[in-house]
mmCIF file of C-alpha atoms in Angstrom:
data_model
loop_
_atom_site.group_PDB
_atom_site.id
_atom_site.type_symbol
_atom_site.label_atom_id
_atom_site.label_comp_id
_atom_site.label_asym_id
_atom_site.label_seq_id
_atom_site.Cartn_x
_atom_site.Cartn_y
_atom_site.Cartn_z
ATOM 1 C CA UNK A 103 5.641 -17.036 -14.542
ATOM 2 C CA UNK A 104 7.325 -14.073 -12.798
ATOM 3 C CA UNK A 105 9.667 -14.047 -9.958
ATOM 4 C CA UNK A 106 9.091 -11.002 -7.048
ATOM 5 C CA UNK A 107 13.155 -9.730 -6.170
ATOM 6 C CA UNK A 108 12.699 -7.281 -2.502
ATOM 7 C CA UNK A 109 15.371 -4.548 -2.551
ATOM 8 C CA UNK A 110 15.680 -1.487 0.355
ATOM 9 C CA UNK A 111 16.479 2.163 -1.179
ATOM 10 C CA UNK A 112 18.222 4.518 1.329
ATOM 11 C CA UNK A 113 16.029 7.765 -0.269
ATOM 12 C CA UNK A 114 13.721 9.003 -2.605
ATOM 13 C CA UNK A 115 16.430 10.188 -4.752
ATOM 14 C CA UNK A 116 18.166 6.728 -5.374
ATOM 15 C CA UNK A 117 14.691 5.171 -5.856
ATOM 16 C CA UNK A 118 13.782 7.272 -8.558
ATOM 17 C CA UNK A 119 16.366 6.231 -10.373
ATOM 18 C CA UNK A 120 16.460 3.159 -9.851
ATOM 19 C CA UNK A 121 13.127 3.238 -11.088
ATOM 20 C CA UNK A 122 13.882 4.724 -14.199
ATOM 21 C CA UNK A 123 16.428 2.364 -15.056
ATOM 22 C CA UNK A 124 14.333 -0.577 -14.286
ATOM 23 C CA UNK A 125 12.642 0.685 -17.245
ATOM 24 C CA UNK A 126 15.421 1.556 -19.257
ATOM 25 C CA UNK A 127 15.858 -3.231 -18.986
ATOM 26 C CA UNK A 128 12.432 -2.631 -20.736
ATOM 27 C CA UNK A 129 10.385 -3.900 -17.328
ATOM 28 C CA UNK A 130 7.216 -2.002 -17.236
ATOM 29 C CA UNK A 131 5.459 0.052 -14.516
ATOM 30 C CA UNK A 132 2.987 -1.979 -13.978
ATOM 31 C CA UNK A 133 5.455 -4.525 -12.340
ATOM 32 C CA UNK A 134 7.621 -2.113 -10.336
ATOM 33 C CA UNK A 135 5.902 -1.608 -7.190
ATOM 34 C CA UNK A 136 7.523 0.971 -3.872
ATOM 35 C CA UNK A 137 6.289 1.174 -0.540
ATOM 36 C CA UNK A 138 7.195 3.431 1.704
ATOM 37 C CA UNK A 139 6.143 5.502 5.177
ATOM 38 C CA UNK A 140 2.853 6.927 4.593
ATOM 39 C CA UNK A 141 4.168 10.767 4.714
ATOM 40 C CA UNK A 142 6.600 10.325 1.879
ATOM 41 C CA UNK A 143 6.442 12.114 -1.124
ATOM 42 C CA UNK A 144 6.398 9.599 -4.321
ATOM 43 C CA UNK A 145 5.356 11.307 -6.618
ATOM 44 C CA UNK A 146 7.264 9.845 -9.900
ATOM 45 C CA UNK A 147 7.007 6.844 -8.402
ATOM 46 C CA UNK A 148 4.484 3.192 -9.135
ATOM 47 C CA UNK A 149 3.619 3.086 -5.632
ATOM 48 C CA UNK A 150 2.303 -0.179 -4.680
ATOM 49 C CA UNK A 151 -1.538 -0.072 -4.140
ATOM 50 C CA UNK A 152 -3.394 -2.482 -1.709
ATOM 51 C CA UNK A 153 -3.459 -5.972 -2.951
ATOM 52 C CA UNK A 154 0.508 -5.199 -2.467
ATOM 53 C CA UNK A 155 0.660 -3.939 0.727
ATOM 54 C CA UNK A 156 -2.174 -6.001 3.140
ATOM 55 C CA UNK A 157 -3.308 -9.048 3.542
ATOM 56 C CA UNK A 158 -7.034 -8.214 1.935
ATOM 57 C CA UNK A 159 -6.622 -11.813 -0.887
ATOM 58 C CA UNK A 160 -5.179 -13.903 2.431
ATOM 59 C CA UNK A 161 -8.106 -12.833 4.027
ATOM 60 C CA UNK A 162 -10.640 -13.721 1.406
ATOM 61 C CA UNK A 163 -9.988 -16.876 0.861
ATOM 62 C CA UNK A 164 -9.818 -17.791 4.209
ATOM 63 C CA UNK A 165 -13.096 -16.961 4.350
ATOM 64 C CA UNK A 166 -14.096 -18.040 1.667
ATOM 65 C CA UNK A 167 -13.334 -21.083 3.112
ATOM 66 C CA UNK A 168 -14.598 -21.031 6.573
ATOM 67 C CA UNK A 169 -17.559 -19.404 5.299
ATOM 68 C CA UNK A 170 -18.420 -21.547 2.730
ATOM 69 C CA UNK A 171 -17.994 -24.647 5.063
ATOM 70 C CA UNK A 172 -20.389 -22.338 7.957
ATOM 71 C CA UNK A 173 -22.261 -22.006 4.930
ATOM 72 C CA UNK A 174 -22.614 -25.902 3.788
ATOM 73 C CA UNK A 175 -22.993 -26.788 7.995
ATOM 74 C CA UNK A 176 -25.888 -25.028 8.245
ATOM 75 C CA UNK A 177 -27.325 -25.380 4.686
ATOM 76 C CA UNK A 178 -27.033 -29.220 5.362
ATOM 77 C CA UNK A 179 -29.108 -29.065 8.979
ATOM 78 C CA UNK A 180 -31.813 -26.427 7.297
ATOM 79 C CA UNK A 181 -32.209 -28.344 4.715
ATOM 80 C CA UNK A 182 -32.889 -32.020 6.798
ATOM 81 C CA UNK A 183 -34.527 -30.421 9.192
ATOM 82 C CA UNK A 184 -36.431 -27.746 8.357
ATOM 83 C CA UNK A 185 -37.952 -28.786 5.146
ATOM 84 C CA UNK A 186 -39.815 -25.610 2.894
ATOM 85 C CA UNK A 187 -41.766 -27.987 0.226
ATOM 86 C CA UNK A 188 -43.136 -31.218 1.614
ATOM 87 C CA UNK A 189 -40.812 -33.606 3.857
ATOM 88 C CA UNK A 190 -37.635 -34.140 1.967
ATOM 89 C CA UNK A 191 -34.635 -33.059 2.244
ATOM 90 C CA UNK A 192 -34.205 -29.416 0.196
ATOM 91 C CA UNK A 193 -30.867 -30.028 -0.836
ATOM 92 C CA UNK A 194 -30.784 -27.109 -3.326
ATOM 93 C CA UNK A 195 -31.077 -24.849 -0.135
ATOM 94 C CA UNK A 196 -27.910 -26.216 0.796
ATOM 95 C CA UNK A 197 -26.132 -25.316 -2.072
ATOM 96 C CA UNK A 198 -27.216 -22.071 -2.112
ATOM 97 C CA UNK A 199 -26.168 -21.686 1.279
ATOM 98 C CA UNK A 200 -22.960 -23.038 1.626
ATOM 99 C CA UNK A 201 -22.636 -20.756 -1.636
ATOM 100 C CA UNK A 202 -23.303 -17.601 0.162
ATOM 101 C CA UNK A 203 -21.705 -18.680 2.644
ATOM 102 C CA UNK A 204 -19.110 -18.066 0.912
ATOM 103 C CA UNK A 205 -19.045 -15.188 -0.671
ATOM 104 C CA UNK A 206 -20.242 -14.151 2.925
ATOM 105 C CA UNK A 207 -17.143 -14.788 4.746
ATOM 106 C CA UNK A 208 -15.197 -14.142 1.791
ATOM 107 C CA UNK A 209 -16.481 -9.991 1.700
ATOM 108 C CA UNK A 210 -15.553 -9.887 5.823
ATOM 109 C CA UNK A 211 -12.803 -11.074 5.978
ATOM 110 C CA UNK A 212 -12.025 -9.094 3.114
ATOM 111 C CA UNK A 213 -12.763 -6.046 5.299
ATOM 112 C CA UNK A 214 -10.771 -7.195 8.269
ATOM 113 C CA UNK A 215 -7.295 -7.971 5.857
ATOM 114 C CA UNK A 216 -7.194 -4.038 3.747
ATOM 115 C CA UNK A 217 -6.632 -2.993 7.684
ATOM 116 C CA UNK A 218 -3.872 -5.368 8.175
ATOM 117 C CA UNK A 219 -0.191 -5.206 6.827
ATOM 118 C CA UNK A 220 0.665 -7.594 4.511
ATOM 119 C CA UNK A 221 2.798 -10.359 6.265
ATOM 120 C CA UNK A 222 4.796 -10.909 3.217
ATOM 121 C CA UNK A 223 6.497 -7.024 4.636
ATOM 122 C CA UNK A 224 6.860 -7.807 7.745
ATOM 123 C CA UNK A 225 10.436 -8.413 8.103
ATOM 124 C CA UNK A 226 10.633 -4.758 5.927
ATOM 125 C CA UNK A 227 8.525 -2.433 8.325
ATOM 126 C CA UNK A 228 11.526 -1.533 10.824
ATOM 127 C CA UNK A 229 13.448 -0.206 7.614
ATOM 128 C CA UNK A 230 10.278 1.613 5.890
ATOM 129 C CA UNK A 231 9.602 3.237 9.179
ATOM 130 C CA UNK A 232 13.580 4.179 9.636
ATOM 131 C CA UNK A 233 12.788 6.070 6.250
ATOM 132 C CA UNK A 234 13.949 3.515 3.415
ATOM 133 C CA UNK A 235 11.742 2.603 0.398
ATOM 134 C CA UNK A 236 11.103 -0.543 -0.510
ATOM 135 C CA UNK A 237 11.224 -2.158 -3.860
ATOM 136 C CA UNK A 238 9.977 -4.635 -5.708
ATOM 137 C CA UNK A 239 9.604 -5.569 -8.911
ATOM 138 C CA UNK A 240 7.908 -8.590 -10.810
ATOM 139 C CA UNK A 241 10.379 -9.743 -13.936
ATOM 140 C CA UNK A 242 9.731 -13.168 -16.075
ATOM 141 C CA UNK A 243 12.073 -16.279 -14.389
ATOM 142 C CA UNK A 244 14.750 -15.726 -16.404
ATOM 143 C CA UNK A 245 15.090 -12.261 -15.614
ATOM 144 C CA UNK A 246 15.986 -12.420 -12.266
ATOM 145 C CA UNK A 247 19.773 -12.765 -12.570
ATOM 146 C CA UNK A 248 20.609 -9.700 -15.016
ATOM 147 C CA UNK A 249 17.736 -7.681 -13.047
ATOM 148 C CA UNK A 250 19.662 -8.153 -9.544
ATOM 149 C CA UNK A 251 23.255 -7.861 -11.173
ATOM 150 C CA UNK A 252 22.196 -5.292 -13.286
ATOM 151 C CA UNK A 253 20.737 -3.006 -9.921
ATOM 152 C CA UNK A 254 23.417 -4.212 -8.801
ATOM 153 C CA UNK A 255 26.166 -2.634 -10.262
ATOM 154 C CA UNK A 256 23.827 0.499 -10.899
ATOM 155 C CA UNK A 257 23.077 0.608 -7.642
ATOM 156 C CA UNK A 258 25.674 -0.845 -4.401
ATOM 157 C CA UNK A 259 24.090 1.536 -1.977
ATOM 158 C CA UNK A 260 21.301 -0.649 -2.275
ATOM 159 C CA UNK A 261 20.574 -4.452 -0.502
ATOM 160 C CA UNK A 262 19.117 -7.206 -2.319
ATOM 161 C CA UNK A 263 16.529 -8.092 0.097
ATOM 162 C CA UNK A 264 16.237 -12.375 -2.092
ATOM 163 C CA UNK A 265 13.386 -13.049 -4.127
ATOM 164 C CA UNK A 266 9.897 -14.331 -3.406
ATOM 165 C CA UNK A 267 9.518 -17.481 -6.079
ATOM 166 C CA UNK A 268 6.311 -17.967 -6.426
ATOM 167 C CA UNK A 269 3.937 -14.238 -6.635
ATOM 168 C CA UNK A 270 -0.151 -13.809 -5.829
ATOM 169 C CA UNK A 271 -1.378 -14.018 -9.380
ATOM 170 C CA UNK A 272 -4.027 -10.493 -9.046
ATOM 171 C CA UNK A 273 -0.842 -7.506 -6.837
#
């Protein structure tokens, strides 16, 4: 189980030094994510991807649930009131429409969620717009205190912004 530690760094030079220190602490690069304004040159840093900076996963989950419910209701109505073969309800149609509704809902909602900024990063948006760089580092639960102490000792210019107890499985 990993925990996500948030740090705000004042500039690119500090971010690059922090990246090097995390690599020396044996934190793998895929677990280090930086977020900055769009006009900032992030070369040499592992920039956060769309899964970490948008609400695509949250939106897809919500769309799956809503689409599945709507698909189930529509499927039940079709199965009971409009049977395809004979006069008995066609329960298979209800199941198919429930699955298709869930898939369509997840797809449609993810298209909306990909353009929405992550609700987890909203509190950092003003600092990012001012030119600071957000560091998100995912570390094993047993190393959180060690990594926090290391970064505080090596980077007094950085600000610890907290630890997220449950990071998403995919981003």
